[in-house]
Amino acid sequence: MYSKELLKGTIEIIILKLLHENGSMYGYEISRQVKELTDGKIIISEGALYPALHKLEAIGILTTTTTLIGKRQRKYYNITDDGKKTSVSKIYELHSFFQSLNQIMHFKPATPDASFL
Amino acid sequence: MYSKELLKGTIEIIILKLLHENGSMYGYEISRQVKELTDGKIIISEGALYPALHKLEAIGILTTTTTLIGKRQRKYYNITDDGKKTSVSKIYELHSFFQSLNQIMHFKPATPDASFL
DNA sequence: TTAATTACATAGGTAGGCAAGGTATGTTTA
DNA sequence: TAAACATACCTTGCCTACCTATGTAATTAA
C-alpha cells in the first residue's frame, strides 16, 4: 500500500470516474473494482468510501436506488448529468496536476494526451 | 491552482526531489523553483514549506547551514545520504502510485519507465 | 516613501482519510 | 453443523498535512 497521504483528493475522482464509466454501481462493488483494477495496490477503506458517497449524494452529484438481493439490501449510486460534468472537470484537473508534477519529477516525457475522457 | 487536496503527500517528495538534484537549497529558493518549474501552477505555501523542512531536519533527512547575506539570514537545507535514500524510495512510491491510478484513469498507455532517478 | 520582494517563522483551523467498531445476510469448508 | 469467510451497509473518533493569516525584518524598485 502507498503512503496514505497520496490518496487524498483522489478518492472522489476515482469514484466519479468509475461511475461515469459504469453509470451505476453500489459501494462494495466500487471498492472491489478499485482493488481489482490496481492489483490490490489501491484500497479505498469503507470509512473513506461511504462518507464520500454520502457527500456526493448530498450535493446532487449522485442519486441512489436501493434494491433487495434476497434479504440483503444493495444501494446503487447513479451519476447525474451534473455529476458527469463534475467528473470530467475533476479528471481533467487531476491530469493537469500530474503534468505539472512531471515538470518537477521528470517521470516521463510530457506527451500531451487528452484521451482520458 | 489545483484542488488543495491533490498536493497532499506530494510536497515532501517535491522538496526531496529538488534537494536531491541540487544538493542544497534555502526555503524561499525551493518555493520559487517549484513555482517556476510548473509555470505557477503548483505553489507551496510557506505554512506548508517551513514545517515540512523542519520536520525533515528533525528526523535527520536534512541538515542546515545558516549564512548571512548582508544583514539577512539565509538557511540552507542540505540533503544527507540518508535523505537521498529516502528521496529515491519516495519518488519510486509516487511513480508507482501514478501507475496504479492510471489503471483506473487511463490517462496514457502504461509505459514502464524508470528514468526518473 | 511606499510598495514589492526576499527570507524566515508560527498559530489556529479545516477536512479528508484511517482504524476500529457495529449490524446483518449469504456462502464455503472443515 | 459450526466456524470462517465474503458480501453489504454504516458511523465515530482521531490524526495530520496542509492552508490561511499573521508576524518580523531587510532589501530593492517605483
Coordinates of N, CA, C and O (backbone and C1' of nucleotides) in Angstrom, one line a residue, chain C residues 1-5, chain D residues 26-30:
Chain C
dT1 P 9.7 60.2 3.5 O5' 8.1 60.1 3.1 C5' 7.9 60.1 1.6 C4' 7.2 58.7 1.3 C3' 7.2 57.7 2.4 O3' 6.1 56.8 2.2 C1' 8.4 56.8 0.6
dT2 P 4.7 57.1 3.0 O5' 3.8 56.1 2.2 C5' 3.6 56.3 0.8 C4' 4.0 55.0 0.0 C3' 3.5 53.7 0.6 O3' 2.5 53.2 -0.4 C1' 5.6 53.5 -0.3
dA3 P 1.6 52.0 -0.1 O5' 2.2 50.9 -1.1 C5' 2.4 51.3 -2.4 C4' 3.3 50.2 -3.1 C3' 2.8 48.8 -2.8 O3' 2.7 48.1 -4.1 C1' 5.2 49.0 -2.4
dA4 P 2.1 46.7 -4.2 O5' 3.4 45.8 -4.5 C5' 4.4 46.2 -5.5 C4' 5.6 45.5 -5.5 C3' 5.5 44.0 -5.2 O3' 6.2 43.3 -6.2 C1' 7.0 44.8 -3.7
dT5 P 6.2 41.7 -6.4 O5' 7.6 41.3 -5.7 C5' 8.8 41.9 -6.1 C4' 9.9 41.5 -5.2 C3' 10.0 40.0 -4.9 O3' 11.3 39.5 -5.3 C1' 10.3 41.3 -3.0
Chain D
dA26 P 16.2 44.8 10.2 O5' 16.9 44.6 8.8 C5' 17.6 43.4 8.5 C4' 17.6 43.1 7.0 C3' 18.1 44.2 6.2 O3' 19.1 43.7 5.3 C1' 16.0 43.5 5.4
dT27 P 20.0 44.7 4.4 O5' 19.3 44.7 3.0 C5' 19.2 43.4 2.3 C4' 18.3 43.6 1.1 C3' 18.8 44.8 0.2 O3' 19.0 44.2 -1.1 C1' 16.4 44.9 0.5
dT28 P 19.8 45.0 -2.3 O5' 18.6 45.4 -3.2 C5' 17.7 44.4 -3.8 C4' 16.5 45.1 -4.4 C3' 16.8 46.2 -5.3 O3' 16.2 45.9 -6.5 C1' 15.1 46.8 -3.8
dA29 P 16.5 46.7 -7.9 O5' 15.0 47.2 -8.3 C5' 13.9 46.3 -8.1 C4' 12.6 47.1 -8.2 C3' 12.5 48.2 -9.3 O3' 11.2 48.1 -9.9 C1' 12.1 49.1 -7.1
dA30 P 10.9 48.9 -11.2 O5' 9.7 49.8 -10.7 C5' 8.9 49.4 -9.6 C4' 7.9 50.6 -9.3 C3' 7.8 51.7 -10.3 O3' 6.4 51.9 -10.6 C1' 8.5 52.6 -8.3

